[in-house]
Coordinates of N, CA and C and ligand atoms in Angstrom, one line a residue:
M279 N 2.7 12.8 14.4 CA 1.7 12.6 14.6 C 1.3 11.6 13.8
T280 N 0.3 11.1 14.8 CA 0.3 9.5 14.1 C -0.7 9.1 13.0
A281 N -0.5 8.6 12.1 CA -1.6 8.4 10.8 C -2.0 7.0 11.2
I282 N -1.8 6.0 11.5 CA -2.8 4.6 12.2 C -2.5 4.6 13.5
E283 N -3.2 3.8 14.0 CA -2.9 3.3 15.2 C -3.8 2.7 15.2
M284 N -3.1 0.8 15.7 CA -4.1 -0.5 15.5 C -3.9 -1.0 16.5
D285 N -4.7 -1.4 17.6 CA -4.6 -2.0 18.4 C -5.6 -3.6 18.7
G286 N -4.6 -4.7 18.9 CA -5.2 -5.7 18.9 C -6.6 -6.2 17.7
L287 N -5.9 -5.7 16.6 CA -6.8 -6.1 15.3 C -6.9 -7.6 15.0
R288 N -7.9 -7.8 15.1 CA -8.5 -9.3 14.5 C -9.4 -9.7 13.7
K289 N -9.5 -10.6 12.7 CA -10.3 -10.7 11.5 C -10.2 -12.1 11.3
S290 N -11.5 -13.2 11.3 CA -11.7 -14.2 11.2 C -12.2 -14.6 9.7
Y291 N -12.3 -15.3 9.0 CA -12.6 -15.9 7.5 C -13.1 -17.2 8.4
K292 N -14.0 -17.9 7.3 CA -14.6 -19.3 7.7 C -13.2 -19.9 7.6
G293 N -12.3 -20.2 7.1 CA -11.0 -21.2 7.5 C -10.4 -20.5 8.7
G294 N -10.6 -19.7 9.4 CA -9.8 -19.4 10.8 C -9.2 -18.0 11.0
N295 N -8.7 -18.1 11.8 CA -8.0 -16.4 12.1 C -6.8 -15.7 11.1
A296 N -7.1 -14.5 10.1 CA -6.5 -13.8 9.4 C -5.6 -13.3 9.8
V297 N -6.1 -12.5 10.9 CA -5.3 -11.3 11.5 C -5.7 -11.5 13.2
D298 N -4.7 -11.8 13.9 CA -5.0 -12.5 15.2 C -3.9 -11.5 16.0
G299 N -4.8 -10.3 16.2 CA -4.2 -9.6 17.7 C -2.9 -8.6 16.9
V300 N -3.5 -7.9 15.9 CA -2.1 -7.0 15.4 C -2.2 -5.4 16.1
S301 N -1.4 -5.2 16.8 CA -1.1 -3.9 17.0 C 0.0 -3.2 16.5
L302 N -0.4 -2.0 16.1 CA 0.6 -1.4 15.1 C 0.9 0.6 15.4
K303 N 2.0 0.7 15.2 CA 1.4 2.3 15.0 C 2.5 2.9 13.7
V304 N 2.0 3.9 12.7 CA 2.5 4.1 11.7 C 2.3 5.7 11.9
E305 N 3.1 6.5 11.5 CA 3.5 7.6 11.7 C 3.2 8.5 10.4
R306 N 2.9 9.7 10.7 CA 2.5 10.5 9.4 C 4.1 10.9 8.8
G307 N 4.2 10.8 7.6 CA 5.1 11.1 6.5 C 6.5 10.0 6.3
E308 N 5.8 8.7 7.1 CA 6.7 7.9 6.7 C 6.2 6.7 5.9
I309 N 7.3 6.2 5.0 CA 7.0 4.7 4.6 C 7.2 3.6 5.5
F310 N 5.9 3.2 5.4 CA 5.9 1.9 6.3 C 5.3 0.4 5.4
G311 N 6.6 -0.4 5.9 CA 6.4 -1.8 5.2 C 5.5 -2.6 5.9
I312 N 4.9 -3.5 5.2 CA 4.1 -4.6 5.7 C 4.7 -5.6 5.3
A313 N 5.6 -7.0 5.8 CA 6.2 -7.8 5.1 C 5.5 -9.1 5.2
G314 N 5.7 -10.6 4.9 CA 5.2 -11.7 5.3 C 5.2 -13.0 4.3
P315 N 5.0 -13.8 5.1 CA 4.9 -15.1 3.7 C 3.3 -14.9 3.3
N316 N 3.2 -15.8 2.4 CA 1.6 -15.6 1.6 C 0.8 -16.1 2.8
G317 N -0.4 -15.3 2.6 CA -1.0 -15.8 3.5 C -1.1 -15.0 4.8
A318 N -0.2 -14.4 5.3 CA -0.1 -14.0 6.4 C -0.8 -13.3 7.0
G319 N -1.4 -12.5 6.6 CA -2.7 -11.4 6.6 C -2.5 -10.2 6.5
K320 N -1.4 -9.7 5.2 CA -1.4 -8.7 5.2 C -2.1 -7.8 4.4
T321 N -2.7 -8.7 3.4 CA -4.2 -7.7 2.9 C -4.9 -7.4 3.3
T322 N -5.2 -8.7 4.5 CA -6.8 -8.0 5.6 C -5.9 -6.8 6.4
I323 N -5.3 -6.7 6.9 CA -4.9 -5.6 7.5 C -5.2 -4.4 6.8
V324 N -4.8 -4.4 5.6 CA -4.8 -3.1 4.7 C -6.2 -3.2 4.5
E325 N -6.9 -4.2 4.2 CA -8.3 -3.7 3.9 C -9.0 -3.4 5.1
C326 N -8.7 -3.7 6.2 CA -9.3 -3.2 7.2 C -9.2 -1.6 7.4
A327 N -7.9 -1.7 7.3 CA -7.6 -0.2 8.1 C -8.1 0.6 6.5
S328 N -8.3 0.7 5.8 CA -9.1 1.3 4.4 C -10.0 1.5 4.3
G329 N -11.1 0.9 5.5 CA -12.3 0.8 5.7 C -12.9 -0.5 4.2
L330 N -12.2 -1.3 4.0 CA -13.3 -1.8 2.7 C -13.4 -3.4 3.4
R331 N -13.2 -3.6 4.7 CA -13.4 -4.6 5.1 C -13.8 -4.5 7.0
R332 N -14.7 -5.2 7.2 CA -15.2 -5.0 8.8 C -14.4 -6.1 9.4
R333 N -13.7 -5.2 10.3 CA -12.6 -5.8 11.3 C -13.7 -7.1 12.3
D334 N -13.4 -7.9 13.0 CA -14.0 -8.6 14.0 C -13.8 -8.1 16.0
G335 N -12.5 -7.7 15.5 CA -12.3 -7.2 17.2 C -11.1 -6.3 17.1
G336 N -10.7 -5.6 18.2 CA -9.2 -4.5 18.5 C -9.9 -3.2 17.8
T337 N -9.0 -2.1 18.2 CA -9.4 -0.9 17.8 C -8.2 0.2 16.6
L338 N -9.0 0.5 16.1 CA -8.1 1.1 15.0 C -8.5 2.7 14.6
R339 N -7.4 3.3 14.3 CA -7.4 4.9 14.3 C -7.1 5.2 13.1
V340 N -7.4 5.6 12.2 CA -6.9 6.2 10.7 C -6.7 7.2 10.6
L341 N -6.1 8.3 10.6 CA -6.2 9.9 10.3 C -7.1 10.2 11.5
G342 N -7.0 10.1 12.6 CA -7.9 9.7 14.0 C -9.4 9.2 13.6
L343 N -9.7 8.9 12.4 CA -11.1 8.1 12.6 C -11.1 6.3 12.3
D344 N -12.4 6.3 12.8 CA -12.3 4.8 12.6 C -13.2 4.6 11.4
P345 N -12.3 3.3 10.6 CA -12.2 3.2 9.2 C -13.9 2.7 8.9
Q346 N -14.4 1.9 10.1 CA -15.8 1.5 9.7 C -16.8 2.4 10.0
S347 N -16.9 2.9 11.2 CA -18.0 4.0 11.2 C -18.0 5.6 10.2
D348 N -16.4 5.8 10.0 CA -16.1 7.0 9.3 C -15.8 7.0 8.1
R349 N -16.1 5.6 7.6 CA -15.6 5.2 6.1 C -16.0 6.2 5.0
R350 N -16.8 6.9 5.2 CA -17.2 7.7 4.0 C -15.8 9.2 4.0
E351 N -15.9 9.4 5.6 CA -15.0 10.7 5.2 C -13.3 10.2 4.9
L352 N -13.6 9.2 5.5 CA -11.9 8.3 5.6 C -11.4 8.0 3.9
L353 N -12.7 7.7 3.2 CA -12.2 7.4 1.6 C -12.0 8.4 1.0
Q354 N -12.4 9.7 1.4 CA -12.2 10.9 1.0 C -10.1 11.4 1.4
R355 N -9.8 10.8 2.1 CA -8.6 11.2 2.8 C -7.4 10.2 2.1
I356 N -8.0 9.3 2.0 CA -7.0 7.9 1.6 C -6.7 7.5 0.1
G357 N -5.6 7.1 -0.4 CA -5.8 6.3 -1.9 C -5.6 4.8 -1.7
V358 N -6.1 4.1 -2.6 CA -5.7 2.8 -2.3 C -5.5 2.2 -3.4
Q359 N -4.2 1.7 -3.7 CA -4.2 0.6 -4.9 C -4.1 -0.8 -4.2
L360 N -5.1 -1.5 -5.0 CA -4.7 -2.8 -4.4 C -4.1 -3.7 -5.0
Q361 N -4.1 -5.0 -4.7 CA -3.3 -6.0 -5.4 C -4.3 -6.3 -6.4
E362 N -3.5 -6.9 -7.7 CA -4.6 -7.2 -9.1 C -5.7 -6.1 -9.3
A363 N -5.4 -5.0 -8.9 CA -6.4 -4.0 -9.4 C -6.7 -3.9 -10.9
A364 N -8.0 -3.9 -11.2 CA -7.9 -4.2 -12.6 C -8.6 -2.7 -13.0
L365 N -9.0 -2.6 -14.3 CA -9.7 -1.5 -15.0 C -10.5 -2.1 -16.1
P366 N -11.6 -1.8 -16.6 CA -11.8 -2.4 -18.0 C -10.9 -2.2 -18.5
D367 N -10.8 -3.3 -20.0 CA -9.9 -3.3 -20.6 C -10.0 -2.1 -21.8
A368 N -10.9 -1.1 -21.9 CA -11.6 -0.7 -23.0 C -11.0 1.1 -22.5
I369 N -11.1 1.1 -21.2 CA -11.1 2.7 -20.7 C -9.6 3.1 -20.9
K370 N -9.7 4.3 -21.5 CA -8.7 4.9 -21.5 C -8.0 5.8 -20.3
V371 N -6.3 6.0 -20.3 CA -6.0 6.7 -18.9 C -6.9 7.9 -18.7
D372 N -7.2 8.9 -19.3 CA -7.7 10.2 -18.9 C -8.9 9.9 -18.5
E373 N -9.5 8.8 -19.3 CA -10.9 8.4 -18.9 C -11.0 7.9 -17.5
A374 N -10.2 7.3 -17.2 CA -9.8 6.3 -16.0 C -9.5 7.2 -14.8
L375 N -8.5 8.3 -15.2 CA -8.3 9.3 -14.1 C -9.3 10.4 -14.2
R376 N -10.2 10.9 -14.9 CA -11.7 11.4 -14.9 C -12.4 10.9 -13.8
M377 N -12.4 9.5 -14.2 CA -13.6 8.8 -13.4 C -13.5 8.8 -12.1
Y378 N -12.2 8.6 -11.3 CA -11.8 8.7 -10.2 C -12.1 9.5 -9.4
A379 N -11.3 10.9 -10.2 CA -11.4 12.0 -9.7 C -12.9 12.7 -9.6
S380 N -13.8 12.3 -9.9 CA -15.2 12.5 -9.7 C -15.8 12.1 -8.4
L381 N -15.1 10.8 -8.2 CA -15.5 10.2 -6.7 C -14.8 11.2 -5.2
Y382 N -14.3 12.3 -5.5 CA -14.0 12.9 -4.4 C -14.3 14.2 -4.3
T383 N -14.3 14.7 -3.2 CA -14.9 16.0 -2.9 C -14.0 16.9 -3.3
K384 N -12.9 16.7 -3.2 CA -11.6 17.9 -3.2 C -10.4 17.2 -4.0
P385 N -10.7 16.8 -5.4 CA -9.7 15.9 -6.3 C -8.6 16.8 -6.4
A386 N -7.5 16.3 -7.2 CA -6.2 16.6 -7.6 C -6.6 17.0 -8.6
D387 N -6.2 17.9 -9.5 CA -6.3 18.0 -10.9 C -5.6 17.3 -11.7
W388 N -6.6 16.5 -12.4 CA -6.1 15.0 -12.7 C -5.2 15.6 -14.0
R389 N -5.3 16.1 -14.7 CA -4.3 16.4 -16.1 C -3.0 16.4 -15.6
E390 N -2.8 17.5 -14.5 CA -1.9 17.8 -13.4 C -1.1 16.6 -13.3
L391 N -1.5 16.0 -13.1 CA -1.3 14.6 -12.2 C -0.7 13.8 -13.6
M392 N -1.6 13.6 -14.6 CA -1.0 12.9 -15.4 C 0.0 13.3 -16.0
G393 N 0.6 14.7 -16.3 CA 1.5 15.0 -16.3 C 3.0 14.8 -15.1
E394 N 2.5 15.0 -14.4 CA 3.4 14.9 -13.1 C 4.2 13.3 -13.2
W395 N 2.9 12.5 -13.2 CA 3.6 10.7 -13.5 C 4.2 10.3 -14.4
G396 N 4.3 11.2 -15.8 CA 4.4 10.9 -17.3 C 3.3 10.1 -18.1
L397 N 2.1 10.5 -17.6 CA 1.3 9.8 -18.3 C 0.5 10.4 -19.3
T398 N 1.3 11.4 -19.7 CA 0.2 12.4 -20.9 C 0.4 12.2 -22.4
D399 N 1.4 11.1 -22.9 CA 1.7 10.5 -23.8 C 0.8 9.1 -24.2
K400 N 0.1 9.2 -23.1 CA -0.4 8.0 -22.5 C -1.8 7.8 -22.9
R401 N -2.2 9.2 -22.5 CA -3.7 9.6 -22.1 C -5.0 8.9 -23.0
R402 N -4.6 8.7 -24.3 CA -5.5 7.9 -24.9 C -5.3 6.1 -25.4
A403 N -4.2 5.9 -24.7 CA -4.2 4.5 -24.9 C -5.1 3.9 -23.7
S404 N -5.5 2.5 -24.7 CA -6.7 1.7 -23.8 C -5.6 1.3 -22.6
F405 N -6.4 0.9 -21.5 CA -5.9 0.3 -19.8 C -5.3 -1.2 -20.8
A406 N -5.9 -1.5 -21.4 CA -5.6 -3.2 -21.9 C -3.9 -3.3 -22.8
S407 N -4.0 -1.9 -23.3 CA -2.6 -1.5 -24.3 C -1.7 -1.2 -23.5
L408 N -1.3 -1.3 -22.7 CA -0.6 -0.5 -21.7 C 0.5 -1.9 -21.0
S409 N 1.7 -1.5 -20.8 CA 2.6 -2.5 -20.0 C 2.2 -2.5 -18.9
G410 N 2.7 -3.6 -18.0 CA 2.8 -3.7 -16.8 C 3.3 -2.4 -15.9
G411 N 4.3 -1.7 -16.3 CA 4.9 -0.6 -15.7 C 3.8 0.3 -16.0
W412 N 3.5 0.5 -17.2 CA 2.8 1.8 -17.4 C 1.3 1.7 -16.3
K413 N 0.9 0.3 -16.2 CA -0.3 0.3 -15.6 C -0.5 0.6 -14.3
Q414 N 1.3 0.5 -13.4 CA 1.2 0.7 -12.1 C 1.2 2.1 -12.0
R415 N 2.0 2.6 -13.0 CA 2.0 4.4 -13.0 C 0.7 5.0 -12.9
L416 N -0.2 4.4 -13.7 CA -1.8 4.6 -14.0 C -2.7 4.4 -12.3
F417 N -2.0 3.3 -12.1 CA -3.0 2.8 -10.6 C -2.1 3.9 -9.6
I418 N -0.8 4.1 -9.8 CA -0.4 4.9 -8.6 C -1.1 6.4 -8.7
A419 N -1.1 6.8 -10.0 CA -2.0 8.0 -10.0 C -3.3 8.0 -9.9
L420 N -3.7 7.0 -10.1 CA -5.4 6.8 -9.4 C -5.4 6.8 -8.0
A421 N -4.6 6.7 -7.4 CA -4.2 6.3 -5.7 C -4.2 8.1 -5.6
L422 N -3.6 8.9 -6.0 CA -3.5 9.8 -5.6 C -4.1 11.2 -6.1
V423 N -5.0 10.5 -7.0 CA -6.1 11.5 -7.5 C -6.7 12.4 -6.7
G424 N -7.3 11.8 -5.2 CA -8.3 12.2 -4.2 C -7.1 13.1 -3.5
N425 N -5.8 13.5 -3.8 CA -5.2 14.4 -2.8 C -5.1 13.5 -1.4
P426 N -4.9 12.4 -1.3 CA -4.6 11.6 -0.3 C -3.7 12.0 0.7
E427 N -4.2 11.6 2.1 CA -3.1 12.3 3.4 C -2.0 11.0 3.3
L428 N -2.8 9.8 3.0 CA -2.3 8.5 3.2 C -2.6 7.5 2.1
V429 N -1.3 6.6 1.8 CA -2.0 5.8 0.4 C -1.4 4.4 1.1
F430 N -2.1 3.3 0.6 CA -1.7 1.7 0.7 C -1.5 1.6 -0.4
L431 N -0.3 0.8 -0.5 CA 0.0 0.3 -2.0 C 0.0 -1.1 -1.8
D432 N -0.5 -2.1 -2.1 CA -0.5 -3.5 -1.8 C 0.3 -4.3 -3.4
E433 N 1.5 -4.6 -2.7 CA 2.1 -5.3 -3.5 C 2.6 -4.7 -5.6
L434 N 2.8 -3.5 -5.3 CA 2.9 -2.2 -6.5 C 3.9 -3.2 -7.7
T435 N 5.0 -3.7 -7.0 CA 5.8 -4.1 -7.9 C 6.0 -5.2 -8.4
T436 N 5.0 -6.1 -8.0 CA 5.3 -7.4 -8.5 C 4.7 -7.7 -9.7
G437 N 5.8 -8.2 -10.6 CA 5.4 -8.4 -12.1 C 6.2 -7.8 -12.6
L438 N 7.0 -6.2 -11.9 CA 7.9 -5.3 -13.0 C 8.9 -5.6 -13.0
D439 N 9.6 -5.2 -14.3 CA 11.0 -5.7 -14.5 C 11.7 -4.8 -14.0
P440 N 13.2 -5.2 -13.6 CA 14.0 -4.6 -12.5 C 14.0 -2.8 -12.9
S441 N 13.9 -2.5 -14.3 CA 13.7 -1.4 -14.5 C 12.7 -0.5 -13.7
A442 N 11.5 -0.9 -14.4 CA 10.4 -0.7 -14.1 C 10.1 -0.6 -12.6
R443 N 10.7 -1.3 -11.7 CA 10.7 -1.3 -10.3 C 11.2 0.0 -9.5
R444 N 12.7 0.0 -10.0 CA 13.1 0.7 -9.7 C 12.5 2.4 -9.6
T445 N 11.6 2.4 -11.3 CA 11.2 4.2 -11.5 C 9.9 3.9 -10.6
T446 N 9.1 2.9 -10.2 CA 8.5 2.7 -9.2 C 8.8 3.2 -7.6
W447 N 10.0 3.0 -7.4 CA 10.6 3.2 -6.1 C 10.8 4.4 -6.0
G448 N 11.2 5.4 -7.0 CA 11.3 6.7 -7.2 C 10.0 7.2 -7.1
L449 N 9.2 6.9 -7.5 CA 7.8 7.5 -7.4 C 7.6 7.2 -6.3
I450 N 7.4 6.5 -5.6 CA 7.0 6.3 -3.8 C 7.8 7.4 -2.8
R451 N 8.9 6.7 -3.3 CA 9.7 8.2 -2.7 C 9.3 9.5 -2.8
E452 N 8.9 10.0 -3.8 CA 8.7 11.4 -4.2 C 7.5 11.3 -3.7
M453 N 6.4 10.4 -3.2 CA 5.1 10.6 -2.5 C 5.7 11.1 -1.2
R454 N 6.5 10.7 -0.3 CA 7.0 10.7 0.9 C 7.9 12.3 0.6
E455 N 8.0 12.0 -0.3 CA 8.6 14.0 -0.2 C 7.4 15.1 -0.2
R456 N 6.4 14.2 -0.8 CA 5.3 15.5 -0.9 C 4.1 15.5 0.4
G457 N 4.8 14.6 1.3 CA 4.4 14.7 2.9 C 3.3 13.3 3.1
I458 N 3.1 13.1 2.0 CA 2.2 11.4 1.9 C 2.7 10.7 2.6
T459 N 1.8 9.9 3.8 CA 2.4 8.4 4.5 C 2.1 7.5 3.3
V460 N 2.7 6.9 3.2 CA 2.5 5.6 2.4 C 2.8 3.9 3.4
V461 N 1.5 3.3 3.2 CA 2.0 1.7 3.5 C 2.1 1.0 2.5
L462 N 3.3 0.3 2.9 CA 3.8 -0.7 1.3 C 3.8 -2.2 1.8
V463 N 2.7 -2.7 1.3 CA 2.7 -4.2 1.3 C 3.7 -4.8 0.5
T464 N 4.7 -5.5 0.9 CA 5.7 -6.4 -0.5 C 6.3 -7.4 0.4
H465 N 6.5 -8.2 -0.8 CA 7.4 -9.3 -0.7 C 8.7 -9.6 -1.0
F466 N 9.3 -8.0 -1.7 CA 10.9 -8.2 -1.8 C 11.2 -7.5 -0.6
M467 N 12.4 -8.0 -0.1 CA 13.5 -7.4 1.4 C 14.1 -6.1 0.5
D468 N 14.5 -6.5 -0.5 CA 15.4 -5.2 -1.1 C 14.9 -3.9 -1.0
E469 N 13.3 -4.5 -1.7 CA 12.4 -3.0 -1.8 C 12.2 -2.2 -0.5
A470 N 11.9 -3.3 0.5 CA 11.7 -2.6 1.9 C 12.7 -1.9 2.5
E471 N 14.3 -2.9 2.1 CA 15.1 -2.0 2.7 C 15.7 -0.7 2.2
A472 N 15.2 -0.8 1.0 CA 15.3 0.9 -0.1 C 14.5 1.8 0.4
L473 N 13.1 1.2 0.6 CA 12.5 2.3 0.8 C 11.8 2.7 2.0
C474 N 11.8 1.4 3.0 CA 10.8 2.0 4.0 C 11.3 2.4 5.3
D475 N 10.9 3.3 6.2 CA 11.3 3.9 7.4 C 11.2 2.8 8.2
R476 N 9.9 2.1 8.3 CA 9.9 0.6 9.5 C 9.1 -0.1 8.8
I477 N 9.3 -0.9 9.1 CA 8.7 -2.5 8.5 C 7.9 -3.2 9.8
A478 N 7.0 -4.0 9.6 CA 6.4 -5.0 10.2 C 6.3 -6.5 9.4
I479 N 7.1 -7.5 10.1 CA 6.9 -8.7 9.6 C 5.7 -9.4 10.0
I480 N 4.7 -9.7 9.2 CA 3.6 -10.6 10.1 C 3.5 -12.0 9.5
D481 N 3.4 -12.8 10.3 CA 3.3 -14.3 10.3 C 2.4 -14.9 10.9
R482 N 1.3 -15.5 10.2 CA 0.3 -16.0 11.0 C -0.5 -15.2 11.5
G483 N -0.9 -13.7 10.7 CA -1.9 -12.8 11.8 C -1.1 -12.4 12.6
R484 N -0.2 -12.3 12.9 CA 0.5 -11.4 14.0 C 1.8 -11.1 13.7
V485 N 2.4 -9.8 14.7 CA 3.7 -9.3 14.1 C 4.5 -9.8 14.6
I486 N 5.4 -10.4 13.8 CA 6.8 -11.1 14.6 C 7.9 -10.3 15.0
A487 N 8.1 -9.2 14.4 CA 9.0 -8.3 14.3 C 8.6 -6.9 13.9
E488 N 9.6 -5.7 14.3 CA 8.9 -4.2 13.7 C 10.2 -3.5 14.0
G489 N 10.5 -3.1 13.2 CA 11.2 -1.8 13.6 C 12.1 -1.2 12.2
S490 N 12.9 -0.5 12.2 CA 13.3 -0.2 10.9 C 14.5 -1.1 10.0
P491 N 14.6 -1.3 9.1 CA 15.7 -1.8 8.2 C 16.8 -2.2 8.9
R492 N 17.4 -1.4 9.7 CA 18.7 -1.4 10.5 C 18.4 -2.5 11.7
E493 N 17.4 -1.9 12.5 CA 16.9 -2.8 13.6 C 16.6 -4.4 13.4
L494 N 15.9 -4.3 12.3 CA 15.6 -5.8 12.3 C 16.6 -6.6 11.5
I495 N 17.7 -6.1 10.8 CA 18.6 -6.5 10.4 C 19.5 -7.0 12.1
T496 N 19.3 -6.4 12.6 CA 20.2 -6.3 14.2 C 19.6 -7.7 14.8
Q497 N 18.3 -7.5 14.9 CA 17.4 -8.3 15.6 C 17.4 -9.7 14.5
G498 N 17.5 -9.9 13.7 CA 17.9 -10.9 12.8 C 19.3 -11.6 13.1
R499 N 20.2 -10.9 13.6 CA 21.5 -11.3 13.6 C 22.2 -11.6 12.1
S500 N 21.8 -10.4 11.0 CA 22.1 -11.0 10.1 C 22.7 -9.3 9.1
D501 N 23.1 -10.3 7.7 CA 23.5 -9.1 7.2 C 22.9 -7.9 6.2
S502 N 21.6 -9.0 5.8 CA 20.7 -7.9 4.9 C 19.5 -8.2 5.6
L503 N 18.4 -7.6 5.2 CA 17.1 -7.4 5.6 C 16.4 -8.8 5.0
E504 N 16.8 -9.3 3.8 CA 16.3 -10.9 3.2 C 17.1 -11.8 4.2
D505 N 17.9 -11.8 4.7 CA 18.6 -12.8 5.5 C 17.9 -12.5 6.9
A506 N 17.8 -11.4 7.2 CA 17.2 -11.0 8.8 C 15.4 -11.9 8.5
Y507 N 14.8 -11.7 7.7 CA 13.5 -12.1 7.3 C 13.4 -13.4 7.3
F508 N 14.5 -14.1 6.6 CA 14.3 -15.7 6.8 C 14.8 -16.3 8.3
A509 N 15.5 -15.4 9.3 CA 15.8 -15.5 10.5 C 15.1 -15.3 11.3
L510 N 14.1 -14.4 11.2 CA 12.8 -14.4 11.8 C 12.0 -14.8 11.7
T511 N 11.5 -15.1 10.6 CA 10.3 -15.9 9.9 C 10.7 -17.4 10.5
G512 N 11.9 -17.7 10.0 CA 12.0 -19.7 10.5 C 11.7 -20.0 9.2
R513 N 11.7 -19.0 7.8 CA 11.2 -20.0 6.5 C 12.5 -19.3 5.7
G514 N 12.2 -20.0 4.3 CA 13.1 -20.0 3.1 C 14.5 -20.8 3.2
T515 N 14.6 -21.6 4.8 CA 15.7 -22.6 4.7 C 15.1 -23.7 4.0
A516 N 15.7 -24.5 3.5 CA 15.5 -25.7 2.5 C 15.7 -27.0 3.9
Ligands
LIG168 N1 -12.3 -13.4 1.2 C1 -11.6 -14.3 1.7 N2 -11.9 -15.4 2.5 C2 -11.8 -16.4 3.2 N3 -10.5 -16.6 3.7 C3 -9.6 -15.4 3.0 C4 -10.5 -14.1 2.3 N4 -9.2 -13.1 2.0 C5 -8.4 -13.9 2.6 N5 -8.4 -15.2 3.4 C6 -7.6 -16.0 3.6 O1 -7.2 -15.4 5.4 C7 -6.0 -15.4 5.2 C8 -4.7 -14.0 5.3 O2 -4.9 -13.9 3.6 P1 -4.4 -12.1 3.2 O3 -4.4 -12.3 1.6 O4 -4.7 -11.2 4.0 O5 -2.8 -12.4 3.3 P2 -1.3 -12.2 2.7 O6 -0.4 -12.0 3.7 O7 -1.8 -10.4 1.7 O8 -1.1 -13.1 1.5 P3 -0.2 -12.6 0.2 O9 1.2 -12.6 0.5 O10 -0.4 -14.1 -0.3 O11 -1.1 -11.8 -0.8 C9 -5.3 -16.4 4.3 O12 -5.2 -17.8 5.0 C10 -6.2 -16.4 3.2 O13 -6.4 -17.9 2.7

């Protein structure tokens, strides 16, 4: 079954085309990676697919819905963790989860979720007092509080230390085990290689390569996904 079907997606801002005819298919239950250089259009693609931004052209079905015309229904069925997601400094972990849960018609039990993601001991901690790793755990729990079928994670592990990154990888795999489809925007090729079933590499608003990590390594005639990324994008070589 297909979670996302995107055909010829286009979006431009005043500065020009951010997304220039992107076609992608994400299957249900997979971890699908979106990689590419800064400014390639990755976040814009996620924003259009999650109903947070209006597209200029192309067709888009997410869980069988149009993110524009069926936005309300879609937002009940997806979870979104965006880049630089922030909460008020003073909000407590349990307050944030309760507040997010109240936005959904069929939320998960937020207390249970807090336990599952190891946040119970931190329940009375303010957002500002949490380290980066704990903030990320909270963002994941918040993205899951609506019982989503599909989650969008945008640069979730940026700024984390190596051990917090590995912990977060485990949490992302756990989502897949629970049957949740994951769309993961990442700059880290080791992360994409370790986690993703399939990856699209975006450059200048277009898909320049797509496939499993193994297929991309073959396409890039490389030994690792990172080398394949440099070969396919033509970047990173001084
Ligand atoms: N709200 C906006 N207004 C104008 N231009 C924008 C806006 N958001 C993004 N852009 C531009 O659109 C292009 C794509 O940006 P986008 O954030 O989607 O890229 P990205 O691949 O997510 O980048 P990064 O890896 O740096 O996060 C960039 O040139 C960016 O400057």
